[in-house]
Amino acid sequence: MSMIRDLRAAVRPRPSLRKDSGSYDTTRAPGTNSAVVDCAVYRDGARVQTPEPLTPHQAMRLVHRDGGFVWIGLHEPTEAEFSGIASEFGLHPLAVEDAVQAHQRPKLERYDDSLFTVFKTIHYVEHDELTATSEVVETGEVMCFTGRDFFITVRHGGQGSLRALRHRLQDEPDLLAKGPSAVLHAIADHVVDGYIAVADAVQDDIDEVETEVFSLGRKGTPRGTDAGRIYQLKREVLEFKRAVSPLLRPMQLLSERPMRLVDPDIQKYFRDVADHLARVQEQVLGFDELLNSILQANLAQASVTQNEDMRKITSWAAIIAVPTMVCGVYGMNFDYMPELRWKFGYPLTLGVTVGICLSIHRILKRNGWL
């Protein structure tokens, strides 16, 4: 254990402490907001009221003295801002590095006396019309450190605020009294519920594109749609898939494998989250396969349309070839040609030419070329 503490101290040196209050500086440069969004102590399912907002150091001292656990929420902290909290709570340097740098895939890792969980949050971007450059889903990240008497959330991205979730949990003291694992479950459930809402919205976009691809134009032929729109929607679905699929295994572990930091009563609730997540994953995989089929159908329709255009061009070229041939023959400079001096030769030639053209047109139209 001493070697681990030495490693933490070497990787994340402790910042200088304030002599007046014994807390470390978590503020940013003047004119910017602090990385700490909220810091509170919870005891017996209720938030401990204090005259002034607590610093993480003060909150931990209060927990050590009277019990309970501390919940700290941070938004996009810098390395310097998070290093003090990491030292205070004994967080593993590798997990701290992941939390600060972000852009991590969903995962669950166990470090000594804490769990490190990464969630990808998904937000549906409203749009009036889907285009080849439309952003359909916007992603963010929530990293959670779960300990025996602390819970720390590190949020990245403009979406996925946990303020409403914190207030909702405070209205359920029986659940919050279960400790930090209850907060972990609430966040997991909140994230997966967001996936369900986004999946429903993406389903509407896919239905719209599918309808356009298979709808008929004025002449009864498939109208099709811009392939760029389908491909863009497929890219957004893949982004959705990268958030959902890797999370399934961590949720299964939390719901099936006994863990010292997860209350047995809370573990039962993780089964429900894992079940909802599995259904969302099936939905997203279905989206991916359906978009592949829609894209192939759209490309096939484009090929059919091109073939029909070529048939029409070929048909008219065949019709025009008849008068071209006749005019070419009679444009030769010969004195002795059939019916050259006959007064009815000109109208007869025109009549025969028009008759042949009409016959070819009728045959081609009957065969569906025109």
Short mmCIF file of C-alpha atoms in Angstrom, two decimals:
data_model
loop_
_atom_site.label_atom_id
_atom_site.label_comp_id
_atom_site.label_asym_id
_atom_site.label_seq_id
_atom_site.Cartn_x
_atom_site.Cartn_y
_atom_site.Cartn_z
CA MET A 1 0.00 0.00 0.00
CA SER A 2 2.86 2.38 0.78
CA MET A 3 4.24 1.86 -2.72
CA ILE A 4 0.86 2.80 -4.22
CA ARG A 5 0.71 5.95 -2.10
CA ASP A 6 4.21 6.90 -3.22
CA LEU A 7 3.19 6.36 -6.84
CA ARG A 8 0.12 8.57 -6.43
CA ALA A 9 2.22 11.27 -4.84
CA ALA A 10 4.73 11.13 -7.70
CA VAL A 11 2.12 11.20 -10.49
CA ARG A 12 -0.28 13.69 -8.90
CA PRO A 13 1.58 15.93 -6.46
CA ARG A 14 -0.55 17.49 -3.75
CA PRO A 15 -1.27 21.17 -4.40
CA SER A 16 -0.50 23.77 -1.79
CA LEU A 17 -3.06 23.99 1.01
CA ARG A 18 -4.75 27.13 2.21
CA LYS A 19 -3.60 27.95 5.68
CA ASP A 20 -6.85 29.61 6.71
CA SER A 21 -9.31 26.77 6.03
CA GLY A 22 -7.16 23.74 5.26
CA SER A 23 -8.77 23.31 1.83
CA TYR A 24 -7.11 23.26 -1.56
CA ASP A 25 -7.76 25.68 -4.37
CA THR A 26 -10.30 24.37 -6.90
CA THR A 27 -10.97 27.71 -8.55
CA ARG A 28 -9.93 28.64 -12.04
CA ALA A 29 -8.46 31.85 -13.36
CA PRO A 30 -10.33 35.09 -12.51
CA GLY A 31 -13.49 35.49 -14.56
CA THR A 32 -14.11 31.74 -14.93
CA ASN A 33 -16.26 29.35 -12.93
CA SER A 34 -15.00 26.75 -10.50
CA ALA A 35 -14.83 23.15 -11.64
CA VAL A 36 -16.80 22.10 -8.54
CA VAL A 37 -20.48 22.33 -9.45
CA ASP A 38 -21.81 21.02 -6.13
CA CYS A 39 -20.39 19.49 -2.97
CA ALA A 40 -22.63 18.09 -0.25
CA VAL A 41 -22.67 15.59 2.60
CA TYR A 42 -25.53 13.11 2.89
CA ARG A 43 -26.39 11.32 6.10
CA ASP A 44 -29.32 8.91 6.58
CA GLY A 45 -30.64 9.81 3.13
CA ALA A 46 -30.79 13.57 3.76
CA ARG A 47 -28.51 16.39 2.73
CA VAL A 48 -26.64 17.95 5.62
CA GLN A 49 -27.40 21.66 5.66
CA THR A 50 -24.45 23.98 6.28
CA PRO A 51 -24.29 27.77 6.63
CA GLU A 52 -21.89 28.06 3.70
CA PRO A 53 -21.06 25.85 0.69
CA LEU A 54 -18.60 23.13 1.62
CA THR A 55 -15.23 22.56 0.05
CA PRO A 56 -14.35 18.92 -0.69
CA HIS A 57 -11.86 18.96 2.19
CA GLN A 58 -14.41 20.32 4.66
CA ALA A 59 -17.03 17.83 3.45
CA MET A 60 -14.68 14.89 3.98
CA ARG A 61 -13.78 16.09 7.48
CA LEU A 62 -17.50 16.26 8.26
CA VAL A 63 -17.99 12.70 6.99
CA HIS A 64 -15.10 11.37 9.06
CA ARG A 65 -16.52 13.05 12.14
CA ASP A 66 -20.25 12.31 11.85
CA GLY A 67 -20.59 9.64 9.16
CA GLY A 68 -22.49 9.64 5.87
CA PHE A 69 -20.92 10.21 2.49
CA VAL A 70 -19.92 13.16 0.33
CA TRP A 71 -21.09 13.70 -3.25
CA ILE A 72 -18.94 16.03 -5.33
CA GLY A 73 -19.90 17.07 -8.84
CA LEU A 74 -17.33 18.55 -11.21
CA HIS A 75 -17.59 19.83 -14.77
CA GLU A 76 -14.57 19.59 -17.08
CA PRO A 77 -11.88 20.07 -14.40
CA THR A 78 -8.29 20.73 -15.34
CA GLU A 79 -5.49 18.50 -14.12
CA ALA A 80 -4.50 21.07 -11.50
CA GLU A 81 -8.07 21.43 -10.25
CA PHE A 82 -8.62 17.68 -9.92
CA SER A 83 -5.24 16.76 -8.45
CA GLY A 84 -6.20 18.06 -5.00
CA ILE A 85 -9.43 16.07 -4.91
CA ALA A 86 -7.60 12.99 -6.20
CA SER A 87 -5.10 13.25 -3.35
CA GLU A 88 -7.81 13.89 -0.77
CA PHE A 89 -9.81 10.79 -1.72
CA GLY A 90 -6.92 8.54 -2.75
CA LEU A 91 -8.00 8.12 -6.36
CA HIS A 92 -5.83 6.00 -8.62
CA PRO A 93 -3.62 8.03 -11.01
CA LEU A 94 -4.76 6.08 -14.09
CA ALA A 95 -8.43 6.75 -13.34
CA VAL A 96 -7.66 10.41 -12.62
CA GLU A 97 -5.91 10.73 -15.96
CA ASP A 98 -8.91 9.23 -17.78
CA ALA A 99 -11.31 11.53 -15.93
CA VAL A 100 -9.38 14.67 -16.84
CA GLN A 101 -8.63 13.83 -20.47
CA ALA A 102 -12.11 12.42 -21.26
CA HIS A 103 -12.88 10.76 -24.64
CA GLN A 104 -13.01 7.36 -22.94
CA ARG A 105 -15.14 4.38 -23.93
CA PRO A 106 -17.76 3.24 -21.38
CA LYS A 107 -16.16 0.93 -18.83
CA LEU A 108 -16.01 -0.22 -15.21
CA GLU A 109 -12.68 -0.49 -13.40
CA ARG A 110 -11.84 -1.40 -9.81
CA TYR A 111 -9.00 0.38 -8.03
CA ASP A 112 -8.23 -0.49 -4.41
CA ASP A 113 -11.13 0.99 -2.44
CA SER A 114 -13.02 2.63 -5.32
CA LEU A 115 -14.87 1.91 -8.55
CA PHE A 116 -14.31 4.00 -11.66
CA THR A 117 -17.20 4.02 -14.13
CA VAL A 118 -17.43 5.84 -17.46
CA PHE A 119 -20.77 6.62 -19.08
CA LYS A 120 -21.36 8.16 -22.50
CA THR A 121 -24.30 10.54 -22.43
CA ILE A 122 -26.35 10.97 -25.62
CA HIS A 123 -28.47 13.99 -26.50
CA TYR A 124 -30.75 14.16 -29.54
CA VAL A 125 -30.22 17.30 -31.61
CA GLU A 126 -33.50 18.70 -32.86
CA HIS A 127 -33.58 19.61 -36.57
CA ASP A 128 -36.29 20.76 -38.96
CA GLU A 129 -34.97 18.67 -41.84
CA LEU A 130 -32.39 15.92 -42.03
CA THR A 131 -29.57 16.87 -44.38
CA ALA A 132 -26.24 15.36 -45.38
CA THR A 133 -24.53 17.45 -42.67
CA SER A 134 -27.14 17.29 -39.89
CA GLU A 135 -25.94 16.45 -36.39
CA VAL A 136 -28.44 13.95 -35.01
CA VAL A 137 -26.84 12.96 -31.69
CA GLU A 138 -24.48 14.85 -29.42
CA THR A 139 -22.32 12.96 -26.95
CA GLY A 140 -20.87 13.79 -23.57
CA GLU A 141 -19.27 11.85 -20.74
CA VAL A 142 -19.87 11.25 -17.06
CA MET A 143 -17.10 9.64 -15.02
CA CYS A 144 -18.00 8.32 -11.57
CA PHE A 145 -15.73 7.49 -8.65
CA THR A 146 -17.55 5.34 -6.10
CA GLY A 147 -15.99 4.82 -2.68
CA ARG A 148 -17.09 3.68 0.74
CA ASP A 149 -17.91 7.22 1.89
CA PHE A 150 -17.64 9.37 -1.23
CA PHE A 151 -19.04 9.69 -4.72
CA ILE A 152 -17.41 11.95 -7.32
CA THR A 153 -18.81 12.74 -10.75
CA VAL A 154 -16.74 14.35 -13.50
CA ARG A 155 -18.84 15.57 -16.41
CA HIS A 156 -17.61 16.53 -19.89
CA GLY A 157 -19.70 18.16 -22.58
CA GLY A 158 -22.52 20.67 -22.55
CA GLN A 159 -25.23 18.05 -22.08
CA GLY A 160 -26.00 15.57 -19.32
CA SER A 161 -26.41 17.88 -16.33
CA LEU A 162 -26.99 15.95 -13.08
CA ARG A 163 -28.58 18.78 -11.11
CA ALA A 164 -32.15 17.56 -11.64
CA LEU A 165 -31.07 14.01 -10.79
CA ARG A 166 -29.50 15.18 -7.52
CA HIS A 167 -32.70 16.96 -6.53
CA ARG A 168 -34.79 13.92 -7.42
CA LEU A 169 -32.58 11.67 -5.32
CA GLN A 170 -32.85 14.04 -2.38
CA ASP A 171 -36.61 13.49 -2.54
CA GLU A 172 -36.02 9.73 -2.05
CA PRO A 173 -34.18 9.49 1.28
CA ASP A 174 -34.76 5.74 1.61
CA LEU A 175 -32.84 5.11 -1.60
CA LEU A 176 -30.16 7.72 -0.90
CA ALA A 177 -29.57 6.19 2.53
CA LYS A 178 -28.07 3.15 0.76
CA GLY A 179 -24.94 5.20 0.16
CA PRO A 180 -22.78 6.00 -2.90
CA SER A 181 -23.87 2.90 -4.81
CA ALA A 182 -27.42 4.29 -4.87
CA VAL A 183 -26.11 7.40 -6.63
CA LEU A 184 -24.19 5.23 -9.10
CA HIS A 185 -27.37 3.33 -9.93
CA ALA A 186 -29.35 6.55 -10.32
CA ILE A 187 -26.82 7.94 -12.79
CA ALA A 188 -26.72 4.66 -14.75
CA ASP A 189 -30.52 4.60 -14.90
CA HIS A 190 -30.58 8.28 -15.93
CA VAL A 191 -28.09 7.70 -18.75
CA VAL A 192 -29.90 4.61 -20.08
CA ASP A 193 -33.26 6.41 -19.95
CA GLY A 194 -31.63 9.06 -22.13
CA TYR A 195 -30.61 6.33 -24.57
CA ILE A 196 -34.22 5.14 -24.81
CA ALA A 197 -35.48 8.65 -25.58
CA VAL A 198 -32.81 9.19 -28.24
CA ALA A 199 -33.53 5.79 -29.81
CA ASP A 200 -37.20 6.75 -30.23
CA ALA A 201 -36.23 10.04 -31.89
CA VAL A 202 -33.70 8.38 -34.21
CA GLN A 203 -36.37 5.81 -35.14
CA ASP A 204 -38.54 8.68 -36.43
CA ASP A 205 -35.67 9.96 -38.60
CA ILE A 206 -35.06 6.49 -40.03
CA ASP A 207 -38.77 6.05 -40.76
CA GLU A 208 -38.78 9.37 -42.59
CA VAL A 209 -35.79 8.42 -44.74
CA GLU A 210 -37.23 4.96 -45.42
CA THR A 211 -40.54 6.45 -46.57
CA GLU A 212 -38.76 8.80 -48.96
CA VAL A 213 -36.62 6.03 -50.42
CA PHE A 214 -39.58 3.77 -51.22
CA SER A 215 -42.10 6.44 -52.15
CA LEU A 216 -43.18 6.72 -55.81
CA GLY A 217 -42.82 9.76 -58.01
CA ARG A 218 -45.36 11.19 -60.43
CA LYS A 219 -44.66 8.55 -63.05
CA GLY A 220 -44.94 5.68 -60.60
CA THR A 221 -41.20 5.14 -60.31
CA PRO A 222 -39.29 5.19 -57.00
CA ARG A 223 -38.33 8.73 -56.06
CA GLY A 224 -35.34 7.83 -53.87
CA THR A 225 -33.45 10.28 -51.68
CA ASP A 226 -30.01 11.78 -51.26
CA ALA A 227 -27.56 9.03 -50.30
CA GLY A 228 -25.63 11.58 -48.25
CA ARG A 229 -28.54 11.90 -45.82
CA ILE A 230 -28.67 8.15 -45.27
CA TYR A 231 -24.91 7.95 -44.78
CA GLN A 232 -24.93 10.84 -42.30
CA LEU A 233 -27.70 9.19 -40.32
CA LYS A 234 -25.71 5.94 -40.34
CA ARG A 235 -22.66 7.78 -38.95
CA GLU A 236 -24.76 9.19 -36.13
CA VAL A 237 -26.17 5.74 -35.36
CA LEU A 238 -22.62 4.38 -35.17
CA GLU A 239 -21.79 7.12 -32.66
CA PHE A 240 -24.83 6.02 -30.69
CA LYS A 241 -23.69 2.41 -30.92
CA ARG A 242 -20.23 3.27 -29.54
CA ALA A 243 -21.91 4.69 -26.44
CA VAL A 244 -24.33 1.81 -25.84
CA SER A 245 -22.52 -1.42 -26.70
CA PRO A 246 -19.43 -1.14 -24.42
CA LEU A 247 -21.63 -0.26 -21.44
CA LEU A 248 -23.51 -3.55 -21.47
CA ARG A 249 -20.71 -5.57 -19.86
CA PRO A 250 -20.17 -3.12 -16.93
CA MET A 251 -23.89 -3.12 -16.19
CA GLN A 252 -23.94 -6.91 -16.19
CA LEU A 253 -21.03 -6.96 -13.76
CA LEU A 254 -22.74 -4.51 -11.44
CA SER A 255 -25.94 -6.53 -11.54
CA GLU A 256 -24.49 -10.04 -11.24
CA ARG A 257 -21.15 -9.98 -9.44
CA PRO A 258 -21.14 -9.14 -5.71
CA MET A 259 -19.04 -6.05 -5.02
CA ARG A 260 -17.96 -4.70 -1.70
CA LEU A 261 -18.82 -1.09 -2.63
CA VAL A 262 -22.27 -1.90 -4.04
CA ASP A 263 -25.14 -2.45 -1.61
CA PRO A 264 -26.86 -5.83 -2.26
CA ASP A 265 -30.26 -4.12 -2.36
CA ILE A 266 -29.00 -1.65 -4.96
CA GLN A 267 -27.47 -4.43 -7.04
CA LYS A 268 -30.96 -5.72 -7.80
CA TYR A 269 -31.80 -2.39 -9.43
CA PHE A 270 -28.81 -2.66 -11.75
CA ARG A 271 -30.48 -5.72 -13.32
CA ASP A 272 -33.30 -3.51 -14.52
CA VAL A 273 -30.82 -1.00 -15.97
CA ALA A 274 -28.91 -3.81 -17.72
CA ASP A 275 -32.17 -5.13 -19.19
CA HIS A 276 -33.15 -1.70 -20.56
CA LEU A 277 -29.65 -1.23 -21.94
CA ALA A 278 -29.78 -4.61 -23.71
CA ARG A 279 -33.03 -3.61 -25.39
CA VAL A 280 -31.54 -0.31 -26.52
CA GLN A 281 -28.52 -2.14 -27.90
CA GLU A 282 -30.77 -4.44 -29.93
CA GLN A 283 -32.58 -1.37 -31.21
CA VAL A 284 -29.36 0.37 -32.24
CA LEU A 285 -28.04 -2.76 -33.96
CA GLY A 286 -31.35 -2.95 -35.81
CA PHE A 287 -30.94 0.70 -36.85
CA ASP A 288 -27.52 -0.06 -38.29
CA GLU A 289 -28.73 -3.04 -40.31
CA LEU A 290 -31.85 -1.21 -41.49
CA LEU A 291 -29.82 1.78 -42.68
CA ASN A 292 -27.52 -0.57 -44.58
CA SER A 293 -30.56 -2.01 -46.36
CA ILE A 294 -32.01 1.44 -47.03
CA LEU A 295 -28.70 2.67 -48.44
CA GLN A 296 -28.41 -0.37 -50.73
CA ALA A 297 -32.02 0.04 -51.85
CA ASN A 298 -31.45 3.71 -52.59
CA LEU A 299 -28.35 2.95 -54.66
CA ALA A 300 -30.22 0.18 -56.50
CA GLN A 301 -33.04 2.60 -57.30
CA ALA A 302 -30.53 5.11 -58.60
CA SER A 303 -29.13 2.42 -60.92
CA VAL A 304 -32.65 1.51 -62.11
CA THR A 305 -33.40 5.16 -62.82
CA GLN A 306 -30.20 5.51 -64.82
CA ASN A 307 -31.04 2.39 -66.81
CA GLU A 308 -34.50 3.74 -67.59
CA ASP A 309 -33.01 7.01 -68.77
CA MET A 310 -30.57 5.16 -71.00
CA ARG A 311 -33.41 3.09 -72.48
CA LYS A 312 -35.35 6.24 -73.30
CA ILE A 313 -32.33 7.87 -74.89
CA THR A 314 -31.64 4.73 -76.90
CA SER A 315 -35.27 4.50 -78.03
CA TRP A 316 -35.38 8.07 -79.32
CA ALA A 317 -32.03 7.57 -81.01
CA ALA A 318 -33.47 4.54 -82.83
CA ILE A 319 -36.49 6.57 -84.01
CA ILE A 320 -34.36 9.48 -85.18
CA ALA A 321 -32.08 7.07 -87.06
CA VAL A 322 -34.83 6.37 -89.65
CA PRO A 323 -35.25 9.92 -91.03
CA THR A 324 -31.52 10.42 -90.71
CA MET A 325 -30.93 7.41 -92.97
CA VAL A 326 -33.55 8.47 -95.52
CA CYS A 327 -32.27 12.04 -95.64
CA GLY A 328 -28.73 10.74 -95.95
CA VAL A 329 -29.63 8.55 -98.94
CA TYR A 330 -31.53 11.27 -100.78
CA GLY A 331 -28.86 13.78 -100.03
CA MET A 332 -26.47 11.96 -102.39
CA ASN A 333 -25.64 13.77 -105.63
CA PHE A 334 -26.74 11.16 -108.19
CA ASP A 335 -28.80 11.84 -111.29
CA TYR A 336 -30.55 8.51 -111.45
CA MET A 337 -32.28 7.67 -108.16
CA PRO A 338 -35.67 5.95 -107.66
CA GLU A 339 -38.63 8.35 -107.85
CA LEU A 340 -36.26 11.32 -108.03
CA ARG A 341 -38.25 13.05 -110.81
CA TRP A 342 -41.70 11.87 -109.67
CA LYS A 343 -43.90 14.66 -108.32
CA PHE A 344 -45.27 12.41 -105.54
CA GLY A 345 -41.86 11.13 -104.52
CA TYR A 346 -41.26 13.77 -101.82
CA PRO A 347 -44.57 13.30 -99.89
CA LEU A 348 -44.30 9.53 -100.30
CA THR A 349 -40.81 9.51 -98.77
CA LEU A 350 -41.97 11.68 -95.86
CA GLY A 351 -45.00 9.49 -95.30
CA VAL A 352 -42.99 6.28 -95.30
CA THR A 353 -40.45 7.84 -92.91
CA VAL A 354 -43.12 9.04 -90.48
CA GLY A 355 -44.88 5.68 -90.65
CA ILE A 356 -41.72 3.76 -89.81
CA CYS A 357 -40.96 6.15 -86.91
CA LEU A 358 -44.47 5.76 -85.50
CA SER A 359 -44.25 1.99 -85.76
CA ILE A 360 -40.93 1.93 -83.89
CA HIS A 361 -42.34 4.28 -81.24
CA ARG A 362 -45.37 2.04 -80.74
CA ILE A 363 -43.24 -1.11 -80.43
CA LEU A 364 -40.84 0.50 -77.94
CA LYS A 365 -43.67 1.92 -75.85
CA ARG A 366 -45.48 -1.42 -75.77
CA ASN A 367 -42.26 -3.03 -74.48
CA GLY A 368 -41.91 -0.39 -71.73
CA TRP A 369 -38.93 1.45 -73.14
CA LEU A 370 -40.85 4.73 -73.52
#
